Coordinates of C-alpha atoms in Angstrom, one line a residue:
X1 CA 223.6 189.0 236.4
X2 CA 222.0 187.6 239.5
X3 CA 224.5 187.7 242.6
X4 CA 225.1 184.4 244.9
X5 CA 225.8 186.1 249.1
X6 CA 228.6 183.9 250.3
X7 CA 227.4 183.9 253.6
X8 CA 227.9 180.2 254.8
X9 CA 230.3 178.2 255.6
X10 CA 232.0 175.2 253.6
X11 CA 232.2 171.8 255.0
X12 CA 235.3 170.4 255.9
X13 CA 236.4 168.4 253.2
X14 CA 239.0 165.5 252.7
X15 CA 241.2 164.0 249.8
X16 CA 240.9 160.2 249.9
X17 CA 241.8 157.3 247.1
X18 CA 239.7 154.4 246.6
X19 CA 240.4 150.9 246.4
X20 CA 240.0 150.2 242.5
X21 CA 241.4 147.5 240.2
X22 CA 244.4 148.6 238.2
X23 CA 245.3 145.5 236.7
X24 CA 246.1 146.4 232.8
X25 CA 247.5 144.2 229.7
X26 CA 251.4 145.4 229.5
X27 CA 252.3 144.8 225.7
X28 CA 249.1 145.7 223.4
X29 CA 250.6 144.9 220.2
X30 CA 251.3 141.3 221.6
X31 CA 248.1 141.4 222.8
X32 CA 245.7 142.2 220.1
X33 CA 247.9 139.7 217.4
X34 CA 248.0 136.7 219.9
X35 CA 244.2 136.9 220.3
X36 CA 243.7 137.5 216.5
X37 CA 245.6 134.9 215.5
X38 CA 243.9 132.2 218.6
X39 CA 240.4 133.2 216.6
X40 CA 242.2 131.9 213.2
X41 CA 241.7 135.7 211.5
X42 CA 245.4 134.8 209.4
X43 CA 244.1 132.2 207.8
X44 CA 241.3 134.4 206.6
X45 CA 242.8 137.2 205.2
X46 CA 244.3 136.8 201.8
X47 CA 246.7 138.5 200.0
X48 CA 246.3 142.3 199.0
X49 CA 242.7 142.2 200.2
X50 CA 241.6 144.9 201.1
X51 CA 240.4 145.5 204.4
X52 CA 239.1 148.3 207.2
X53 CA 239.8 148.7 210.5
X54 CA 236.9 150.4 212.3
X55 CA 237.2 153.2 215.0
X56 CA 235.5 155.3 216.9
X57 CA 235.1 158.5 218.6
X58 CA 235.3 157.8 222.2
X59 CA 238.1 158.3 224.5
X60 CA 239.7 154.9 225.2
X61 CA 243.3 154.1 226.3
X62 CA 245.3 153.1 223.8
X63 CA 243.4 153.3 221.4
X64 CA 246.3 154.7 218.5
X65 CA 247.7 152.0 219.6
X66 CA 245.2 148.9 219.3
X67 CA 243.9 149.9 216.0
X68 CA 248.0 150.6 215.0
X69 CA 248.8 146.8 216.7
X70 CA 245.1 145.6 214.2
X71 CA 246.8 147.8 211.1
X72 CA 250.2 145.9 211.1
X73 CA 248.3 142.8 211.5
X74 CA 247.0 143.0 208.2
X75 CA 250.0 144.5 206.9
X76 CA 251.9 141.8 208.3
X77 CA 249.0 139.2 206.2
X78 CA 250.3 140.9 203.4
X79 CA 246.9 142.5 202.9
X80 CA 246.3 145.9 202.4
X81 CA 244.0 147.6 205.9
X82 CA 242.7 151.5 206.1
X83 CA 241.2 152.4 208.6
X84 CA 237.0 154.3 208.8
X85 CA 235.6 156.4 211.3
X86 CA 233.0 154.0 213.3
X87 CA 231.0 157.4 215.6
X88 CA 227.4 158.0 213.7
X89 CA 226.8 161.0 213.3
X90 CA 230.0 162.4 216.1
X91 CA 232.8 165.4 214.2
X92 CA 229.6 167.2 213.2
X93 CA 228.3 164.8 210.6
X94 CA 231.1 165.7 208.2
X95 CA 233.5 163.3 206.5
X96 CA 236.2 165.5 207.4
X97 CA 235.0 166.2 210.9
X98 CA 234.8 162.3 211.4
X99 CA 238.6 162.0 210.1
X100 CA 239.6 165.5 212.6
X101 CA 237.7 163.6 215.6
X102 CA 240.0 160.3 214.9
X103 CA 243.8 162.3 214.1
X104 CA 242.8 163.5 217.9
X105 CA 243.1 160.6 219.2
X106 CA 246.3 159.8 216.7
X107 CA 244.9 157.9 213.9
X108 CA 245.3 159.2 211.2
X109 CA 247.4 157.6 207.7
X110 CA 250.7 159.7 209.0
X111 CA 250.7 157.9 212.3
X112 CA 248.8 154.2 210.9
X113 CA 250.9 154.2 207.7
X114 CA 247.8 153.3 205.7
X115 CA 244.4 155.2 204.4
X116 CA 241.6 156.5 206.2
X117 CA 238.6 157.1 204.2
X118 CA 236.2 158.5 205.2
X119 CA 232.5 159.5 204.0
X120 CA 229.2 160.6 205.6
X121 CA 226.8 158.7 203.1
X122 CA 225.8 155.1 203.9
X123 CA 224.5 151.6 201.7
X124 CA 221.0 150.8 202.7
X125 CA 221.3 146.9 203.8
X126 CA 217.8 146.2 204.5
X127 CA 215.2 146.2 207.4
X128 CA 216.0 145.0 211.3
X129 CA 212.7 142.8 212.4
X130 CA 210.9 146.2 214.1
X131 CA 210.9 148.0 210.5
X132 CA 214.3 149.8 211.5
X133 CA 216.5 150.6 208.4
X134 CA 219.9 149.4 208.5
X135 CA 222.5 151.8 207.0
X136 CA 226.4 151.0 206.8
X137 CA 229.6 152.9 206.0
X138 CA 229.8 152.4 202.0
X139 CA 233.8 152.2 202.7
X140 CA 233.7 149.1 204.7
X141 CA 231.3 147.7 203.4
X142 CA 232.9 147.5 200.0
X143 CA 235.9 146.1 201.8
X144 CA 237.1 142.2 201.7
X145 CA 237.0 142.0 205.5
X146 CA 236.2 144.1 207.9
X147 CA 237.8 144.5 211.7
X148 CA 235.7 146.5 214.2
X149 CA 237.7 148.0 217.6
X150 CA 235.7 149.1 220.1
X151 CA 235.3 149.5 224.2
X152 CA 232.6 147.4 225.9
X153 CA 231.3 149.0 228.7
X154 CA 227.5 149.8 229.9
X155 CA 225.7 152.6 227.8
X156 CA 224.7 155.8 229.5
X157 CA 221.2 155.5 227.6
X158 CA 219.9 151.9 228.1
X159 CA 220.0 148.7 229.7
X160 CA 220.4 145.7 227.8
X161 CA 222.7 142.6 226.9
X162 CA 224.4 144.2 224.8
X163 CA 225.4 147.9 225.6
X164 CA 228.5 149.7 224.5
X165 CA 230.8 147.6 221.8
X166 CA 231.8 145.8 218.8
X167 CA 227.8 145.4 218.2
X168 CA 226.6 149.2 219.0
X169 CA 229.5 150.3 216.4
X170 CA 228.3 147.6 213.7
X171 CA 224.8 148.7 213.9
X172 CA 225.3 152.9 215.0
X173 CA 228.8 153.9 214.1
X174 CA 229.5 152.3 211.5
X175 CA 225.4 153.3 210.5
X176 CA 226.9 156.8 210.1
X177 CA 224.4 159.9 210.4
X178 CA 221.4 158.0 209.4
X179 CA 222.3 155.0 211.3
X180 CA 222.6 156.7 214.7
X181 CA 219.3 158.5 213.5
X182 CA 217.2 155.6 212.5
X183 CA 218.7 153.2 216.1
X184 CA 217.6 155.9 218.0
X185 CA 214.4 156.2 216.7
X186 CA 213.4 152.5 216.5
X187 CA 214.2 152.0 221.2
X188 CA 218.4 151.7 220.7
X189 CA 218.5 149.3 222.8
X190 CA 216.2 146.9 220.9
X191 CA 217.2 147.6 218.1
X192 CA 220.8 147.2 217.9
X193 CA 221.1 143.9 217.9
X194 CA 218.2 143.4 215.1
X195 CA 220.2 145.7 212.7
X196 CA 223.4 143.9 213.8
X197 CA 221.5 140.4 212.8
X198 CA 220.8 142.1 209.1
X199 CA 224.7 143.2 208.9
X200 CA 226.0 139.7 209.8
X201 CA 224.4 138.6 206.9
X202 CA 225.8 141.4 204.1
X203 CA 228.3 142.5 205.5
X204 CA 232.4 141.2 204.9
X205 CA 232.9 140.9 209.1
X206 CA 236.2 139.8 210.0
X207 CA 236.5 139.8 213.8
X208 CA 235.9 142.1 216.6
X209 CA 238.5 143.4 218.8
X210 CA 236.6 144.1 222.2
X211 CA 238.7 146.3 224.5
X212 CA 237.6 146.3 228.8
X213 CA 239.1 149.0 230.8
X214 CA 239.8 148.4 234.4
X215 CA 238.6 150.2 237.5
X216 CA 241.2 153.6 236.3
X217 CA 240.9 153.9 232.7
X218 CA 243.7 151.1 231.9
X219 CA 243.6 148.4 229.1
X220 CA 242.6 145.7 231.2
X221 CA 241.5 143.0 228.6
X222 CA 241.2 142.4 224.9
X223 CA 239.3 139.8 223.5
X224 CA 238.8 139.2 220.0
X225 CA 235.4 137.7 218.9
X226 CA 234.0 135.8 215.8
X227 CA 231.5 137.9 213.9
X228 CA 228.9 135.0 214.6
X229 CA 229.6 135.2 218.4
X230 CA 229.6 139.0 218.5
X231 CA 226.4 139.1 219.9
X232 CA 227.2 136.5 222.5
X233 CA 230.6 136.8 223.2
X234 CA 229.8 140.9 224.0
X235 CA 227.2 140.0 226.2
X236 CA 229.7 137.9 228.7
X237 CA 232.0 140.6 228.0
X238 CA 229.9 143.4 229.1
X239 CA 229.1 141.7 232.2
X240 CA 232.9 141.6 233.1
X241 CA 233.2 145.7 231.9
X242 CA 230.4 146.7 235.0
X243 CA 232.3 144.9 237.7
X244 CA 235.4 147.6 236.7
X245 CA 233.3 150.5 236.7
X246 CA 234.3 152.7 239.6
X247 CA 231.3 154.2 241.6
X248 CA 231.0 156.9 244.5
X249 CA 232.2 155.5 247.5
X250 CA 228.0 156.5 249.0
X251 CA 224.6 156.0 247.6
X252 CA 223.2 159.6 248.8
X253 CA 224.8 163.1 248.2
X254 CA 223.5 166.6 248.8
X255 CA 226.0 168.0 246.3
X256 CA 228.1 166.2 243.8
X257 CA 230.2 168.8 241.7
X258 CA 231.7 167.5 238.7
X259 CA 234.5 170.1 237.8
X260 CA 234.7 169.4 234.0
X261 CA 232.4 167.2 231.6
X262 CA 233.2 166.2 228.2
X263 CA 232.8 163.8 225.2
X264 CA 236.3 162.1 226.0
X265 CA 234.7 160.9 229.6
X266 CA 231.5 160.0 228.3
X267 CA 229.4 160.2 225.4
X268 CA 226.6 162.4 227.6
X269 CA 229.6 164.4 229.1
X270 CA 229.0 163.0 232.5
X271 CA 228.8 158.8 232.8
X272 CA 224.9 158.4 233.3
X273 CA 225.4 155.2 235.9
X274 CA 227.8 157.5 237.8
X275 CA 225.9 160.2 238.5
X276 CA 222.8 158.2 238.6
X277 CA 220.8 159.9 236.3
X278 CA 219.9 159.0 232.5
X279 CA 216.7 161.1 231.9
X280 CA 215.8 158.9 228.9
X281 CA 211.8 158.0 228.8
X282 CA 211.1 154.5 229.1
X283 CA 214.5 154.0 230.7
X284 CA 214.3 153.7 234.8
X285 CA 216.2 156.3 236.5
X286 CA 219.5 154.2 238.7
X287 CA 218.5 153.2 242.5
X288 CA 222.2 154.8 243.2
X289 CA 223.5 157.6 243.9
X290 CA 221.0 160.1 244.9
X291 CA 222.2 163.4 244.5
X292 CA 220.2 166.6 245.5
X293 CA 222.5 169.4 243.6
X294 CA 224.2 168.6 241.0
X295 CA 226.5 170.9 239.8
X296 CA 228.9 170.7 236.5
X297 CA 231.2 173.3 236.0
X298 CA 233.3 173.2 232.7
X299 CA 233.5 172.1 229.4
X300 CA 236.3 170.1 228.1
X301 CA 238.0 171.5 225.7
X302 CA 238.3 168.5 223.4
X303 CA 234.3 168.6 223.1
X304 CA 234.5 171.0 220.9
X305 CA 231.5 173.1 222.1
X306 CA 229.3 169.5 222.4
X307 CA 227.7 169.9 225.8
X308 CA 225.1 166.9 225.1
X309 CA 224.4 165.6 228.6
X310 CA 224.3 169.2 230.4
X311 CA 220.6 168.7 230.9
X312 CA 221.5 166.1 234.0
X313 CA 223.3 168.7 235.9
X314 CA 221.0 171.1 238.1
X315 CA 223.4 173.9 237.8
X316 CA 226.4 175.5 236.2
X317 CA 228.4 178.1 235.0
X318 CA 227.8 180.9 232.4
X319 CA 231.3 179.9 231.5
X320 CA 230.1 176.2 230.0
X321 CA 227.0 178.2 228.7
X322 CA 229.1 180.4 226.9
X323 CA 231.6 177.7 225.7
X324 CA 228.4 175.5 224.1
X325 CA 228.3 175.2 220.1
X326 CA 224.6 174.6 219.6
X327 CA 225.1 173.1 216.1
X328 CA 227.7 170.9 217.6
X329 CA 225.5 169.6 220.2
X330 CA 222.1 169.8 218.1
X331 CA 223.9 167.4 215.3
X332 CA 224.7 164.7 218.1
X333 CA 221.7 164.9 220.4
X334 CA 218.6 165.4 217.9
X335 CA 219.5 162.0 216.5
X336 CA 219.2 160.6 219.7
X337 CA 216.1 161.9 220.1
X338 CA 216.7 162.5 224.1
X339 CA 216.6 166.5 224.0
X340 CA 216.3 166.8 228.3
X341 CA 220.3 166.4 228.3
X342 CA 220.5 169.4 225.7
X343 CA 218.7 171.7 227.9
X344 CA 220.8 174.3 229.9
X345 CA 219.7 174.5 233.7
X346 CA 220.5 177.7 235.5
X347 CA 223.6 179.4 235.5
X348 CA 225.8 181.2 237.3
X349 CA 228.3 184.3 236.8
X350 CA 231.4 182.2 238.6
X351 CA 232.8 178.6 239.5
X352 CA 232.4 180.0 243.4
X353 CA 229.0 181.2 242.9
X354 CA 227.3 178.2 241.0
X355 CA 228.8 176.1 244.1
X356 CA 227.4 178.5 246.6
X357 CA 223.8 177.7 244.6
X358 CA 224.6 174.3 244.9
X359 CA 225.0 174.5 249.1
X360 CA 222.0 177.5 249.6
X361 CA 219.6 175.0 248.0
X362 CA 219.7 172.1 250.0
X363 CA 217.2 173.2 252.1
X364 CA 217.2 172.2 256.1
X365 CA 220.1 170.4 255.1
X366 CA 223.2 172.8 256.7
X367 CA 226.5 173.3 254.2
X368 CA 229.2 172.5 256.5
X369 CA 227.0 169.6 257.6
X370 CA 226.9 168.6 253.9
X371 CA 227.6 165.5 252.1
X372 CA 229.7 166.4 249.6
X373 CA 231.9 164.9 246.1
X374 CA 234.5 166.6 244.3
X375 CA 235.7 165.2 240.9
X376 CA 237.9 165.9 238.5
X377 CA 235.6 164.5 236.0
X378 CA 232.9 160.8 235.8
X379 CA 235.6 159.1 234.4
X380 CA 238.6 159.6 236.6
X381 CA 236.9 159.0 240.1
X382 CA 239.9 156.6 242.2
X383 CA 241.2 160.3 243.4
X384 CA 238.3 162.1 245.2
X385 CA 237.2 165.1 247.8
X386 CA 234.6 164.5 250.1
X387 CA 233.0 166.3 252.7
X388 CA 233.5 165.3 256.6
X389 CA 229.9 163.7 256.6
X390 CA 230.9 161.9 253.6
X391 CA 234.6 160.4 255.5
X392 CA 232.8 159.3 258.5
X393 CA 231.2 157.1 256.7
X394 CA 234.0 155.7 254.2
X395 CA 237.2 156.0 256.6
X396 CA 237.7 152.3 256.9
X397 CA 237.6 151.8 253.3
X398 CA 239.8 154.1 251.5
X399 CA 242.9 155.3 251.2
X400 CA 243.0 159.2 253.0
X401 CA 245.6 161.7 251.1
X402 CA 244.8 164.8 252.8
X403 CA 243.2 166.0 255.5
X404 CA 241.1 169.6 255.8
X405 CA 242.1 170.3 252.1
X406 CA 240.6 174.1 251.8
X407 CA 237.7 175.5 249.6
X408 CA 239.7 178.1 246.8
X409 CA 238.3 179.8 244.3
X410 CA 240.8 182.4 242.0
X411 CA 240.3 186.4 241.5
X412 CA 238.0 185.5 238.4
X413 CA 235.8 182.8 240.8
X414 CA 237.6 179.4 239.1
X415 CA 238.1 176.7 241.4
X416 CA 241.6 175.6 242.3
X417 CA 241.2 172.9 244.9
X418 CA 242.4 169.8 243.1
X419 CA 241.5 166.0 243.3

């Protein structure tokens, strides 16, 4: 395998914190029942109805915990809930796999005390405006009411009013396989509203609990929103969701190494609007950041083999390559239609080597002269490393942890400087 010569020197780097909002809702439970009951939800649900609670397969805070605090609600109604897996066509397109995806994030009827059912073959509703079909989940859609959780938060694949959220689960998640197929296929971000629009009218909606992280992954707010208002309601929401969205504390890198990607950080692996690309036709690329190299070097074990979004990175490691299920990845990203992020860029034998790529690249640009980010992962970016061109620029505005923290690699090439 082709051999990286180490023969240049690192840039001095630094560990610094940045200023971020960590403001988060203390008691969920109280939470999610006061705003259910200030949207008049009680006095909707009648006795032993039945009715589903929606989830999905990103990794949000608290989740077990939110749809548990939306379960007891009902329970506590003296209705009957189970809960069904809201992700398209995420846990490989399987009923089971859907179900497996969920008990990882500690849903399942053990932990919620009440059914999940769960099944990969949709009703056909109708037709959105632009000829779109509109599948959804046969389970809740045979339910007496129906109570979507989901995070709102900007999409990594389009621009739009309404983004990530109680409407994008409606119209993809809860679409299933051929859902997520058909949304993709019609421009997602059109689209998802015009198949939500034919839902609202067949389906048994109940309320949407909308969940906004702040600034470091917290529960910062949940709101809960009348199905007629979704579309609205998400909209105002969303534009609260992008002020807590953490960026890089500059606009231009020449490296940015992201030390593990995965689908619990982001549903491309790596948070599009972070790293400042999207690679999605029709889409424009971010004005910020600008990164020359960028290099991604792990997998996250909790993607089970789903690399989707290793396309954006410029480099990596034979390591990630290795670790990469292809059917995995092929069952989420051909429905998306965007195969660049499925393509694997050039890799290298070790962590140390694909980073020396990364620096004997650049150019005229020198590598201890550099202007370099560390991070754990997209999603987690408070905590950083950043090169000395980097700190000169920030200094006054964040919060330094360590000074000269050293480049180390282990005997089998794995990076060991933390974040």
């Amino acid at each position: 395998m082709y051999h990286v010569e180490m023969n240049f020197n690192y840039p001095k780097m630094y560990r610094i914190r940045q200023h971020l909002n960590s403001e988060k809702i203390a008691d969920i439970k109280a939470a999610v029942w006061g705003e259910l009951d200030r949207i008049g939800i009680r006095d909707k649900i009648k006795e032993n109805s039945e009715i589903a609670v929606c989830a999905g397969s990103r990794g949000i805070n608290n989740i077990d915990k939110i749809v548990k605090a939306a379960v007891d609600y009902v329970f506590d109604c003296k209705a009957k809930p189970f809960i069904v897996p809201a992700m398209g066509s995420h846990g490989g397109a399987t009923a089971q796999g859907q179900k497996d995806v969920l008990h990882k994030y500690g849903i399942d009827e053990e932990t919620m005390g009440c059914e999940v059912r769960s099944d990969m073959e949709p009703v056909l509703l109708g037709t959105a405006e632009n000829g779109a079909p509109v599948y959804f989940d046969k389970n809740a859609y045979g339910a007496d009411g129906i109570i979507v959780v989901n995070r709102v938060k900007p999409h990594t694949d389009f621009l739009a009013k309404n983004e990530s959220g109680v409407v994008k689960m409606c119209a993809v998640g809860l679409g299933k396989e051929k859902g997520a197929t058909a949304m993709h296929g019609y421009n997602l971000g059109e689209t998802i509203p015009l198949s939500f629009k034919v839902s609202l009218e067949k389906a048994p909606y109940l309320a949407g609990i909308a969940i906004i992280e702040n600034s470091v992954d917290e529960t910062y707010i949940i709101k809960a929103l009348k199905p007629e208002r979704f579309l609205e309601d998400e909209a105002e929401l969303l534009k609260v969701a992008q002020k807590q969205v953490p960026h890089f504390p500059v606009d231009d890198l020449d490296v940015l190494i992201v030390k593990e990607m995965g689908k619990q950080y982001s549903g491309t692996g790596v948070d599009t609007k972070v790293i400042g690309r999207i690679m999605v036709k029709g889409v424009p690329e971010p004005e910020a950041p600008r990164i020359n190299k960028l290099a991604i070097l792990r997998l996250s074990p909790k993607s089970y083999g789903n690399a989707v979004g290793i396309g954006l990175a410029d480099l990596t490691t034979k390591k990630l390559v290795d670790a990469i299920d292809y059917e995995a990845m092929y069952i989420n990203l051909v429905p998306t239609t965007y195969l660049e992020r499925g393509k694997v860029p050039p890799h290298f034998a070790t962590e140390e080597e694909t980073v020396g790529v990364a620096f004997k690249t650049l150019g005229k640009t020198k590598p201890e002269e550099a202007k370099v980010i560390v991070c754990e992962n997209t999603l987690h970016i408070s905590t950083l490393l950043v090169s000395e061109a980097v700190y000169n620029e920030i200094k006054d505005s964040v919060d330094l942890l360590e000074e000269d923290v050293k480049w180390t690699f282990d005997e089998n090439g794995e990076m060991t400087m933390g974040c």
